C-alpha cells in the first residue's frame, strides 16, 4: 500500500466588514506541528489499521479566531508566509498528494477580497497535481475562484453547528478516496441569489430543516455529496450569497443534483423567517419582565460576537439599567472595567464607565475564563459580566466560571443571535431583540455597496437563471 501525503492547515474566521474592530494576532489561536495534528480526532486517536492507515498527515499551520472584524493585513501576511513556507518545505521533502484546507469561508482581510479563494488558487499553483478539499461553515461563501481551485468542497449541515467535526471528517474521507482512486471528482456549482441572516436560515426550523435533510435524497450513484451554503450576510463582497456545490464520479448526475438543490433553495426564498420570536429592545425587556418561567433569555442580536459584532455596544445594557430590572448581562467587552474591578477587588465599590455611562458598581467576582480576564460587576439591578477580550457567552461552563450558572438565573441578556445548544436547553423563554449594530438582522439598513445583483431580499420580483457550472473529472 502506497502512502498518501496530505498536508493539513488553514485559517478560520468570520469577518464582518461593518465592524470597526480589526482582528489581529491577539485574536487567533495558532497551532502547528503535533499540536495541530492533535486538533483532528481521526488523527490523534487513529487506529493504525483503520481507514487512514495509508495516510501521512503533514501539519502546516492553522489559525482560528472568534468572528470579528476584518483581519489585519499584518497578521494575514504572517500566517500566509508561514503556511506556504511549510507547504513548500513539505513538498520538497516528498511530494504532497493532497491538502485539507480547513477554513470557515467568510474571512475578509484588509484591502483584499475573497482571501480564501486567493489562497486556494496559490495552493493549486504551487501543487498543480495535488487535490484540495475544503471543509467549511455553511455561512461561508463559495466564490468562482474558490470553486475553481478546489476539488472537494463541503460544509456543515446544521445551524446551530453541531456537525463541525463530522464535516471535516467527511472532507478528509472524500479526499483520501479520490486520491486512492487516482481521479479528480466531477463537480458542479450553482450561485443562488439569496442572502439572509443565519437567524432566518436555521436548520432547526423550516424551510432550512427540510432543505438540508433532502441532501440524502440527492446523494447516491455518481454523487458523493451535495452541500448548501447560505453565505455570510455581514460582509460586503460580491461573493456573499447562497451557493450549492455537488461532487462525485458522474458529471451529468453531479450537475443535476446541484441544479435540483439550487431550485429547492430558491423556491423557499420567501419562506425563510426568524428561528424564534423577535421584538424591539423595549418590548423584549417587557416580555422578560412578564415571564413566569425562568431563565428567560434576551438575545442582543445586533452585537453578536459570534457573527462578528464588536461585543461592546451598550444599547441593550443601558435600556436594561433604565428598566431597573434584575438581570444578568453576558457579556460586555470592556477591558477598562475589568481592570477597574481588579483594582478594587472582590467586594469593592467604585465608579465604572459601562458602555459610556458612569455608574456605581460593586465587584462581585474577578476571574479568568479560558484565558480571558473577566469580572462580574453589580450595576444597579444588573449583574454585568465584563471581559478583557471579545467573548461570546454561549456555553454553560462559561456561566459557571463566572459564578452565575444558567439554571440559577431569572433573566439573561446575551450577545448572541439564535441560541446555541446549552442556552437553548436552559431557556424557559426567549426573544431575539432586534437591536442595531454591526451584525444587524435588518440587512437592508446596514449599507452594503458591493453585493452582486439582483439578490433577495435586497431585490424582489426577479426570476434567476440558476446556471449550473459543471467541471469534469479531467479538469481542476
Short mmCIF file of N, CA and C in Angstrom, two decimals, residues 254-377:
data_model
loop_
_atom_site.label_atom_id
_atom_site.label_comp_id
_atom_site.label_asym_id
_atom_site.label_seq_id
_atom_site.Cartn_x
_atom_site.Cartn_y
_atom_site.Cartn_z
N UNK A 254 -23.93 14.82 -11.12
CA UNK A 254 -23.50 15.89 -10.22
C UNK A 254 -24.16 17.21 -10.61
N UNK A 255 -24.19 17.51 -11.89
CA UNK A 255 -24.84 18.73 -12.35
C UNK A 255 -26.32 18.75 -12.05
N UNK A 256 -26.98 17.61 -12.26
CA UNK A 256 -28.41 17.52 -11.97
C UNK A 256 -28.69 17.71 -10.48
N UNK A 257 -27.87 17.09 -9.64
CA UNK A 257 -28.08 17.21 -8.19
C UNK A 257 -27.91 18.65 -7.72
N UNK A 258 -26.88 19.32 -8.22
CA UNK A 258 -26.66 20.71 -7.82
C UNK A 258 -27.80 21.60 -8.30
N UNK A 259 -28.25 21.38 -9.52
CA UNK A 259 -29.36 22.17 -10.06
C UNK A 259 -30.65 21.93 -9.30
N UNK A 260 -30.91 20.67 -8.94
CA UNK A 260 -32.13 20.35 -8.19
C UNK A 260 -32.12 21.02 -6.82
N UNK A 261 -31.00 20.95 -6.12
CA UNK A 261 -30.94 21.56 -4.79
C UNK A 261 -31.04 23.07 -4.89
N UNK A 262 -30.40 23.67 -5.88
CA UNK A 262 -30.48 25.12 -6.04
C UNK A 262 -31.92 25.56 -6.29
N UNK A 263 -32.66 24.76 -7.07
CA UNK A 263 -34.06 25.07 -7.32
C UNK A 263 -34.89 25.01 -6.05
N UNK A 264 -34.62 24.01 -5.22
CA UNK A 264 -35.35 23.90 -3.95
C UNK A 264 -35.06 25.10 -3.05
N UNK A 265 -33.80 25.50 -3.02
CA UNK A 265 -33.42 26.63 -2.17
C UNK A 265 -34.08 27.92 -2.65
N UNK A 266 -34.03 28.17 -3.94
CA UNK A 266 -34.65 29.39 -4.45
C UNK A 266 -36.16 29.38 -4.25
N UNK A 267 -36.79 28.24 -4.42
CA UNK A 267 -38.25 28.15 -4.27
C UNK A 267 -38.67 28.49 -2.84
N UNK A 268 -37.77 28.33 -1.89
CA UNK A 268 -38.10 28.59 -0.49
C UNK A 268 -37.72 30.00 -0.04
N UNK A 269 -37.23 30.82 -0.94
CA UNK A 269 -36.68 32.13 -0.55
C UNK A 269 -37.65 32.94 0.32
N UNK A 270 -38.90 32.99 -0.06
CA UNK A 270 -39.88 33.80 0.66
C UNK A 270 -40.33 33.14 1.97
N UNK A 271 -39.98 31.86 2.16
CA UNK A 271 -40.45 31.13 3.33
C UNK A 271 -39.55 31.29 4.55
N UNK A 272 -38.31 31.74 4.35
CA UNK A 272 -37.39 31.85 5.48
C UNK A 272 -37.87 32.93 6.45
N UNK A 273 -37.84 32.59 7.72
CA UNK A 273 -38.25 33.54 8.75
C UNK A 273 -37.42 33.26 10.01
N UNK A 274 -37.54 34.13 10.98
CA UNK A 274 -36.72 34.01 12.17
C UNK A 274 -36.96 32.69 12.91
N UNK A 275 -35.89 32.15 13.45
CA UNK A 275 -35.94 30.87 14.14
C UNK A 275 -36.69 30.97 15.47
N UNK A 276 -36.84 32.15 15.99
CA UNK A 276 -37.54 32.34 17.25
C UNK A 276 -38.28 33.66 17.27
N UNK A 277 -38.95 33.95 18.38
CA UNK A 277 -39.71 35.21 18.48
C UNK A 277 -38.78 36.42 18.46
N UNK A 278 -39.25 37.51 17.90
CA UNK A 278 -38.45 38.73 17.82
C UNK A 278 -39.25 39.89 18.41
N UNK A 279 -38.54 40.94 18.80
CA UNK A 279 -39.19 42.13 19.35
C UNK A 279 -38.21 43.28 19.32
N UNK A 280 -38.73 44.49 19.45
CA UNK A 280 -37.87 45.64 19.66
C UNK A 280 -37.20 45.50 21.02
N UNK A 281 -36.17 46.28 21.28
CA UNK A 281 -35.49 46.19 22.56
C UNK A 281 -36.43 46.50 23.73
N UNK A 282 -37.22 47.60 23.68
CA UNK A 282 -38.13 47.85 24.80
C UNK A 282 -39.14 46.72 25.01
N UNK A 283 -39.68 46.19 23.91
CA UNK A 283 -40.67 45.12 24.05
C UNK A 283 -40.01 43.85 24.57
N UNK A 284 -38.80 43.57 24.18
CA UNK A 284 -38.10 42.39 24.68
C UNK A 284 -37.93 42.47 26.20
N UNK A 285 -37.62 43.65 26.70
CA UNK A 285 -37.48 43.82 28.15
C UNK A 285 -38.82 43.65 28.84
N UNK A 286 -39.88 44.14 28.22
CA UNK A 286 -41.23 43.94 28.79
C UNK A 286 -41.58 42.46 28.86
N UNK A 287 -41.26 41.73 27.80
CA UNK A 287 -41.56 40.29 27.78
C UNK A 287 -40.78 39.56 28.87
N UNK A 288 -39.54 39.98 29.09
CA UNK A 288 -38.75 39.35 30.15
C UNK A 288 -39.36 39.64 31.53
N UNK A 289 -39.83 40.87 31.71
CA UNK A 289 -40.44 41.24 33.00
C UNK A 289 -41.73 40.44 33.24
N UNK A 290 -42.46 40.18 32.15
CA UNK A 290 -43.74 39.49 32.27
C UNK A 290 -43.60 37.97 32.39
N UNK A 291 -42.40 37.45 32.11
CA UNK A 291 -42.22 35.99 32.07
C UNK A 291 -42.48 35.36 33.43
N UNK A 292 -43.14 34.22 33.41
CA UNK A 292 -43.42 33.50 34.65
C UNK A 292 -42.51 32.30 34.85
N UNK A 293 -41.79 31.91 33.80
CA UNK A 293 -40.89 30.78 33.89
C UNK A 293 -39.48 31.25 33.52
N UNK A 294 -38.49 30.70 34.19
CA UNK A 294 -37.13 31.21 34.03
C UNK A 294 -36.12 30.06 33.96
N UNK A 295 -34.94 30.34 33.41
CA UNK A 295 -34.45 31.63 32.90
C UNK A 295 -35.09 32.05 31.58
N UNK A 296 -35.28 33.35 31.45
CA UNK A 296 -35.77 33.96 30.22
C UNK A 296 -34.57 34.66 29.58
N UNK A 297 -34.35 34.41 28.30
CA UNK A 297 -33.16 34.94 27.63
C UNK A 297 -33.55 35.95 26.56
N UNK A 298 -32.87 37.09 26.59
CA UNK A 298 -32.98 38.10 25.53
C UNK A 298 -31.69 38.06 24.72
N UNK A 299 -31.81 37.86 23.42
CA UNK A 299 -30.65 37.91 22.53
C UNK A 299 -30.44 39.34 22.06
N UNK A 300 -29.25 39.87 22.32
CA UNK A 300 -28.86 41.18 21.80
C UNK A 300 -28.27 40.94 20.41
N UNK A 301 -29.14 40.78 19.42
CA UNK A 301 -28.74 40.22 18.12
C UNK A 301 -27.82 41.13 17.31
N UNK A 302 -27.98 42.43 17.43
CA UNK A 302 -27.22 43.34 16.58
C UNK A 302 -25.75 43.44 16.94
N UNK A 303 -25.39 42.91 18.12
CA UNK A 303 -23.99 42.98 18.55
C UNK A 303 -23.49 41.60 18.97
N UNK A 304 -23.83 40.61 18.19
CA UNK A 304 -23.46 39.23 18.48
C UNK A 304 -22.00 38.98 18.09
N UNK A 305 -21.09 38.77 19.05
CA UNK A 305 -19.70 38.49 18.69
C UNK A 305 -19.56 37.21 17.86
N UNK A 306 -20.51 36.29 18.00
CA UNK A 306 -20.46 35.06 17.24
C UNK A 306 -20.72 35.25 15.76
N UNK A 307 -21.14 36.45 15.37
CA UNK A 307 -21.32 36.78 13.95
C UNK A 307 -20.37 37.88 13.52
N UNK A 308 -19.53 38.36 14.46
CA UNK A 308 -18.58 39.42 14.13
C UNK A 308 -18.87 40.74 14.79
N UNK A 309 -19.87 40.80 15.67
CA UNK A 309 -20.18 42.04 16.36
C UNK A 309 -19.05 42.50 17.27
N UNK A 310 -19.09 43.77 17.65
CA UNK A 310 -17.99 44.33 18.45
C UNK A 310 -18.00 43.82 19.89
N UNK A 311 -19.18 43.46 20.39
CA UNK A 311 -19.27 42.97 21.76
C UNK A 311 -19.31 44.07 22.80
N UNK A 312 -19.30 45.34 22.37
CA UNK A 312 -19.27 46.43 23.34
C UNK A 312 -20.40 47.43 23.15
N UNK A 313 -21.37 47.12 22.30
CA UNK A 313 -22.50 48.03 22.11
C UNK A 313 -23.31 48.11 23.41
N UNK A 314 -23.58 49.31 23.91
CA UNK A 314 -24.26 49.44 25.21
C UNK A 314 -25.77 49.62 25.11
N UNK A 315 -26.34 49.62 23.91
CA UNK A 315 -27.74 50.00 23.76
C UNK A 315 -28.67 49.15 24.63
N UNK A 316 -28.54 47.85 24.58
CA UNK A 316 -29.44 46.99 25.35
C UNK A 316 -29.11 47.06 26.84
N UNK A 317 -27.82 47.14 27.16
CA UNK A 317 -27.43 47.26 28.57
C UNK A 317 -28.03 48.52 29.19
N UNK A 318 -27.93 49.64 28.48
CA UNK A 318 -28.48 50.88 29.03
C UNK A 318 -30.00 50.80 29.18
N UNK A 319 -30.67 50.19 28.22
CA UNK A 319 -32.12 50.01 28.33
C UNK A 319 -32.47 49.15 29.53
N UNK A 320 -31.65 48.15 29.80
CA UNK A 320 -31.88 47.27 30.94
C UNK A 320 -31.66 48.02 32.25
N UNK A 321 -30.61 48.83 32.31
CA UNK A 321 -30.36 49.63 33.51
C UNK A 321 -31.49 50.61 33.76
N UNK A 322 -32.00 51.23 32.68
CA UNK A 322 -33.10 52.18 32.82
C UNK A 322 -34.38 51.49 33.30
N UNK A 323 -34.54 50.22 32.92
CA UNK A 323 -35.75 49.48 33.31
C UNK A 323 -35.69 49.02 34.76
N UNK A 324 -34.50 49.13 35.38
CA UNK A 324 -34.30 48.71 36.77
C UNK A 324 -34.84 47.31 37.02
N UNK A 325 -34.46 46.40 36.13
CA UNK A 325 -34.93 45.03 36.21
C UNK A 325 -33.76 44.11 36.52
N UNK A 326 -33.85 43.28 37.56
CA UNK A 326 -32.75 42.37 37.89
C UNK A 326 -32.47 41.43 36.72
N UNK A 327 -31.21 41.36 36.33
CA UNK A 327 -30.85 40.52 35.19
C UNK A 327 -29.34 40.31 35.19
N UNK A 328 -28.93 39.31 34.42
CA UNK A 328 -27.52 39.07 34.16
C UNK A 328 -27.23 39.48 32.72
N UNK A 329 -26.21 40.31 32.51
CA UNK A 329 -25.83 40.75 31.17
C UNK A 329 -24.53 40.05 30.80
N UNK A 330 -24.59 39.22 29.73
CA UNK A 330 -23.43 38.40 29.37
C UNK A 330 -23.15 38.52 27.88
N UNK A 331 -22.16 39.21 27.53
CA UNK A 331 -21.14 39.88 28.32
C UNK A 331 -20.81 41.18 27.60
N UNK A 332 -20.08 42.06 28.28
CA UNK A 332 -19.68 43.34 27.70
C UNK A 332 -18.16 43.35 27.52
N UNK A 333 -17.70 43.55 26.30
CA UNK A 333 -16.27 43.69 26.03
C UNK A 333 -15.83 45.04 26.56
N UNK A 334 -15.13 45.03 27.68
CA UNK A 334 -14.81 46.28 28.37
C UNK A 334 -13.55 46.08 29.22
N UNK A 335 -12.37 46.08 28.59
CA UNK A 335 -11.14 45.84 29.35
C UNK A 335 -10.89 46.88 30.44
N UNK A 336 -11.36 48.12 30.25
CA UNK A 336 -11.16 49.15 31.27
C UNK A 336 -11.91 48.80 32.54
N UNK A 337 -13.16 48.33 32.40
CA UNK A 337 -13.94 47.95 33.57
C UNK A 337 -13.37 46.71 34.25
N UNK A 338 -12.82 45.80 33.47
CA UNK A 338 -12.19 44.61 34.06
C UNK A 338 -10.99 45.04 34.90
N UNK A 339 -10.18 45.95 34.36
CA UNK A 339 -9.02 46.43 35.11
C UNK A 339 -9.45 47.17 36.37
N UNK A 340 -10.52 47.94 36.26
CA UNK A 340 -11.04 48.68 37.42
C UNK A 340 -11.53 47.71 38.48
N UNK A 341 -12.21 46.66 38.08
CA UNK A 341 -12.72 45.67 39.02
C UNK A 341 -11.57 44.98 39.74
N UNK A 342 -10.50 44.68 39.03
CA UNK A 342 -9.36 44.01 39.65
C UNK A 342 -8.63 44.95 40.60
N UNK A 343 -8.65 46.23 40.26
CA UNK A 343 -8.04 47.23 41.15
C UNK A 343 -8.82 47.32 42.46
N UNK A 344 -10.15 47.30 42.37
CA UNK A 344 -10.99 47.41 43.56
C UNK A 344 -11.01 46.12 44.37
N UNK A 345 -10.93 44.98 43.66
CA UNK A 345 -11.01 43.68 44.32
C UNK A 345 -12.44 43.27 44.58
N UNK A 346 -12.63 41.98 44.81
CA UNK A 346 -13.98 41.46 45.06
C UNK A 346 -14.57 42.11 46.30
N UNK A 347 -15.80 42.60 46.17
CA UNK A 347 -16.47 43.32 47.25
C UNK A 347 -16.26 44.81 47.18
N UNK A 348 -15.29 45.25 46.36
CA UNK A 348 -15.00 46.67 46.25
C UNK A 348 -16.10 47.42 45.52
N UNK A 349 -16.27 48.68 45.87
CA UNK A 349 -17.28 49.54 45.27
C UNK A 349 -16.59 50.75 44.65
N UNK A 350 -17.01 51.11 43.44
CA UNK A 350 -16.41 52.26 42.77
C UNK A 350 -17.22 52.65 41.56
N UNK A 351 -16.78 53.69 40.90
CA UNK A 351 -17.47 54.18 39.71
C UNK A 351 -16.89 53.47 38.48
N UNK A 352 -17.79 52.92 37.69
CA UNK A 352 -17.42 52.26 36.43
C UNK A 352 -18.04 53.05 35.27
N UNK A 353 -17.39 53.00 34.15
CA UNK A 353 -17.95 53.59 32.94
C UNK A 353 -18.35 52.43 32.03
N UNK A 354 -19.60 52.02 32.13
CA UNK A 354 -20.09 50.86 31.40
C UNK A 354 -20.79 51.31 30.13
N UNK A 355 -20.14 51.06 29.00
CA UNK A 355 -20.73 51.48 27.73
C UNK A 355 -20.90 52.98 27.63
N UNK A 356 -19.98 53.73 28.26
CA UNK A 356 -20.05 55.18 28.19
C UNK A 356 -20.90 55.82 29.26
N UNK A 357 -21.49 55.03 30.16
CA UNK A 357 -22.33 55.59 31.23
C UNK A 357 -21.64 55.36 32.57
N UNK A 358 -21.42 56.43 33.31
CA UNK A 358 -20.83 56.29 34.64
C UNK A 358 -21.88 55.81 35.62
N UNK A 359 -21.52 54.77 36.37
CA UNK A 359 -22.47 54.20 37.32
C UNK A 359 -21.68 53.54 38.44
N UNK A 360 -22.20 53.65 39.65
CA UNK A 360 -21.53 53.00 40.77
C UNK A 360 -21.74 51.50 40.68
N UNK A 361 -20.69 50.75 40.85
CA UNK A 361 -20.79 49.30 40.77
C UNK A 361 -20.03 48.63 41.90
N UNK A 362 -20.46 47.43 42.21
CA UNK A 362 -19.78 46.62 43.23
C UNK A 362 -19.22 45.38 42.55
N UNK A 363 -17.99 45.06 42.84
CA UNK A 363 -17.32 43.91 42.22
C UNK A 363 -17.77 42.63 42.92
N UNK A 364 -18.43 41.78 42.20
CA UNK A 364 -18.88 40.51 42.76
C UNK A 364 -17.84 39.40 42.58
N UNK A 365 -17.12 39.46 41.46
CA UNK A 365 -16.20 38.36 41.18
C UNK A 365 -15.17 38.81 40.15
N UNK A 366 -13.92 38.44 40.37
CA UNK A 366 -12.87 38.58 39.36
C UNK A 366 -12.40 37.18 39.02
N UNK A 367 -12.29 36.88 37.75
CA UNK A 367 -11.95 35.51 37.35
C UNK A 367 -11.34 35.51 35.96
N UNK A 368 -10.70 34.41 35.66
CA UNK A 368 -10.21 34.17 34.30
C UNK A 368 -11.01 33.02 33.72
N UNK A 369 -11.48 33.19 32.50
CA UNK A 369 -12.23 32.15 31.82
C UNK A 369 -11.58 31.89 30.47
N UNK A 370 -11.03 30.69 30.30
CA UNK A 370 -10.39 30.31 29.04
C UNK A 370 -9.33 31.33 28.63
N UNK A 371 -8.59 31.80 29.63
CA UNK A 371 -7.51 32.74 29.38
C UNK A 371 -7.93 34.19 29.24
N UNK A 372 -9.21 34.49 29.47
CA UNK A 372 -9.72 35.86 29.32
C UNK A 372 -9.98 36.45 30.70
N UNK A 373 -9.29 37.56 31.04
CA UNK A 373 -9.56 38.24 32.30
C UNK A 373 -10.97 38.80 32.28
N UNK A 374 -11.72 38.54 33.35
CA UNK A 374 -13.14 38.90 33.38
C UNK A 374 -13.54 39.33 34.79
N UNK A 375 -14.69 39.94 34.87
CA UNK A 375 -15.22 40.35 36.17
C UNK A 375 -16.74 40.41 36.10
N UNK A 376 -17.38 40.22 37.26
CA UNK A 376 -18.82 40.41 37.37
C UNK A 376 -19.03 41.64 38.25
N UNK A 377 -19.73 42.63 37.71
CA UNK A 377 -19.97 43.89 38.41
C UNK A 377 -21.47 44.09 38.59
#
